[in-house]
C-alpha positions as a printed NumPy array, in Angstrom:
array([[ 68.133,  61.545, 147.914],
       [ 69.352,  65.03 , 145.83 ],
       [ 72.907,  66.675, 146.509],
       [ 72.431,  69.708, 147.904],
       [ 74.066,  73.025, 146.534],
       [ 77.139,  73.867, 148.524],
       [ 78.743,  76.626, 147.343],
       [ 82.106,  77.726, 148.845],
       [ 81.861,  80.724, 148.241],
       [ 80.077,  82.927, 150.49 ],
       [ 81.137,  80.978, 153.548],
       [ 84.87 ,  81.827, 152.376],
       [ 83.689,  85.579, 151.868],
       [ 81.816,  85.23 , 155.513],
       [ 84.765,  83.456, 156.995],
       [ 87.172,  86.169, 155.478],
       [ 84.943,  88.966, 156.746],
       [ 85.162,  87.956, 160.146],
       [ 89.282,  87.137, 160.036],
       [ 89.042,  91.119, 158.687],
       [ 87.082,  92.166, 161.696],
       [ 89.08 ,  90.368, 164.193],
       [ 92.184,  92.29 , 162.892],
       [ 90.688,  95.592, 162.369],
       [ 89.788,  95.148, 166.407],
       [ 93.112,  94.433, 167.299],
       [ 94.809,  97.357, 165.2  ],
       [ 92.39 ,  99.722, 167.367],
       [ 92.907,  98.702, 170.528],
       [ 96.671,  98.958, 169.955],
       [ 96.084, 102.038, 168.847],
       [ 94.346, 103.568, 172.003],
       [ 97.236, 104.614, 173.337],
       [ 97.724, 106.894, 170.448],
       [ 94.24 , 107.94 , 170.417],
       [ 94.252, 108.933, 174.014],
       [ 97.464, 111.327, 173.931],
       [ 96.345, 112.842, 170.382],
       [ 95.633, 116.716, 171.266],
       [ 91.994, 117.49 , 169.287],
       [ 91.046, 114.039, 169.204],
       [ 86.904, 115.314, 169.446],
       [ 87.976, 116.936, 166.509],
       [ 89.671, 114.29 , 164.33 ],
       [ 87.214, 111.726, 165.316],
       [ 84.545, 114.01 , 164.211],
       [ 85.942, 114.504, 161.057],
       [ 86.785, 110.962, 160.417],
       [ 82.928, 110.347, 161.279],
       [ 82.174, 112.844, 158.579],
       [ 84.417, 111.675, 156.338],
       [ 83.276, 107.873, 156.725],
       [ 79.565, 109.157, 155.995],
       [ 80.618, 111.071, 153.216],
       [ 82.166, 108.101, 151.937],
       [ 79.475, 106.223, 153.135],
       [ 76.737, 107.965, 150.69 ],
       [ 79.052, 108.266, 147.539],
       [ 78.932, 103.969, 147.994],
       [ 74.921, 104.136, 148.364],
       [ 74.836, 106.711, 145.625],
       [ 77.208, 104.8  , 143.28 ],
       [ 75.611, 101.329, 144.399],
       [ 71.86 , 102.719, 144.284],
       [ 70.959, 100.18 , 140.856],
       [ 72.247,  97.554, 142.94 ],
       [ 70.793,  97.878, 146.433],
       [ 67.298,  98.465, 145.166],
       [ 64.952,  97.813, 146.197],
       [ 66.647,  98.81 , 149.848],
       [ 64.151,  97.1  , 151.863],
       [ 66.017,  93.091, 150.426],
       [ 69.4  ,  94.706, 151.052],
       [ 69.4  ,  95.619, 154.979],
       [ 71.969,  93.038, 156.311],
       [ 74.594,  94.49 , 153.025],
       [ 73.905,  97.497, 153.967],
       [ 74.181,  97.692, 158.28 ],
       [ 77.965,  95.216, 157.659],
       [ 79.087,  97.818, 155.027],
       [ 78.101, 100.857, 156.826],
       [ 78.888, 100.161, 159.813],
       [ 82.169,  99.026, 159.767],
       [ 83.286, 102.062, 157.487],
       [ 81.528, 104.39 , 160.171],
       [ 82.918, 102.428, 162.969],
       [ 86.865, 102.076, 162.357],
       [ 86.876, 105.458, 160.604],
       [ 88.695, 106.981, 163.24 ],
       [ 91.663, 104.138, 163.638],
       [ 91.906, 105.018, 160.001],
       [ 91.923, 108.538, 160.46 ],
       [ 94.35 , 108.208, 163.432],
       [ 97.143, 106.063, 161.059],
       [ 96.901, 108.295, 158.954],
       [ 97.601, 111.054, 161.316],
       [100.642, 109.773, 162.841],
       [102.612, 109.175, 158.811],
       [105.093, 112.095, 158.697],
       [105.25 , 113.485, 161.878],
       [107.23 , 116.007, 162.914],
       [108.593, 116.681, 166.954],
       [108.62 , 119.967, 168.217],
       [107.906, 121.316, 171.76 ],
       [105.186, 122.798, 173.501],
       [104.657, 124.862, 176.218],
       [101.782, 123.683, 178.791],
       [100.861, 124.428, 182.358],
       [101.811, 121.623, 184.868],
       [ 98.852, 120.624, 186.753],
       [ 99.687, 117.231, 188.26 ],
       [101.02 , 113.725, 187.57 ],
       [ 99.635, 110.917, 189.654],
       [100.948, 107.354, 189.56 ],
       [ 97.833, 104.608, 189.171],
       [ 97.958, 100.778, 189.667],
       [ 96.582,  98.437, 187.01 ],
       [ 95.932,  94.68 , 187.348],
       [ 94.032,  92.371, 185.369],
       [ 93.728,  89.658, 188.091],
       [ 94.23 ,  92.268, 191.13 ],
       [ 96.849,  92.162, 194.016],
       [ 98.023,  88.696, 195.112],
       [ 98.81 ,  88.36 , 198.987],
       [102.48 ,  89.53 , 199.974],
       [102.87 ,  91.031, 196.667],
       [104.478,  94.253, 196.27 ],
       [102.292,  96.902, 195.025],
       [104.078,  99.53 , 192.438],
       [102.385, 102.444, 189.517],
       [102.119, 100.612, 186.295],
       [101.532, 104.097, 184.804],
       [101.374, 107.969, 184.98 ],
       [ 98.445, 110.515, 184.684],
       [ 99.595, 113.734, 182.978],
       [ 97.569, 116.652, 183.725],
       [ 98.298, 119.821, 181.971],
       [ 96.919, 122.896, 180.924],
       [ 96.497, 124.759, 177.596],
       [ 97.134, 127.871, 176.673],
       [ 93.796, 128.142, 175.768],
       [ 92.981, 126.894, 179.769],
       [ 91.593, 123.195, 178.403],
       [ 92.737, 120.922, 180.808],
       [ 94.304, 117.469, 179.195],
       [ 95.163, 113.906, 180.614],
       [ 97.708, 111.934, 179.086],
       [ 98.781, 108.694, 180.278],
       [101.736, 107.187, 180.159],
       [104.225, 104.046, 181.682],
       [107.364, 104.684, 181.986],
       [108.887, 106.731, 184.92 ],
       [107.688, 110.146, 186.292],
       [108.575, 112.55 , 184.258],
       [107.64 , 115.547, 186.674],
       [107.993, 114.697, 190.081],
       [109.833, 117.607, 191.756],
       [107.   , 120.314, 189.557],
       [104.742, 122.785, 191.253],
       [100.97 , 122.929, 190.18 ],
       [101.208, 126.424, 187.538],
       [105.109, 126.117, 185.952],
       [105.684, 126.022, 182.324],
       [106.59 , 122.407, 181.132],
       [107.957, 121.533, 177.5  ],
       [106.466, 118.639, 176.188],
       [107.548, 116.735, 172.576],
       [103.95 , 117.072, 170.387],
       [104.539, 115.024, 166.784],
       [102.139, 116.864, 164.724],
       [100.882, 114.829, 162.394],
       [ 99.582, 115.151, 158.635],
       [ 96.327, 116.386, 159.679],
       [ 97.575, 118.766, 162.162],
       [ 96.453, 116.747, 165.465],
       [ 99.394, 116.897, 167.706],
       [100.1  , 113.67 , 169.829],
       [102.082, 114.024, 173.026],
       [105.315, 111.234, 172.938],
       [105.266, 110.654, 176.748],
       [106.173, 106.98 , 176.051]])
């Protein structure tokens, strides 16, 4: 019986790739509150995808000799290009949050509502308390924005249409992040 060729390097590389993906997904989940409270999130995500596509295209151009013929390297391309595109908004949001300065901006108040969220439902006899709040505001250009936060109701007696000041952190890319906890 011949000894099988047992090469540990590809297995360690695959295992480290899986651990890296789980770590990146964990970071993505931790970033959701910031992504949800970012002003202009659609533009930020669009620019992130564009930058990631350009980066993936440059990588393909640099390694085009190694990747030819392309039909033999399908899994390599999928497992490198897909994560670059998928995690681009995470990286863009993290970079945008570097070196923030807080400034108060005026918005028109629309509503503030409480919500209840529970992973396992409501137990019999349990007192129902709000687990978070949704603040809906109108920007100067007329766009409606909704933000989530968990600590307290900030505007319990404010009437719809009143002007309110909210803390906004300006990021590196110029996209503001509502600073409500």
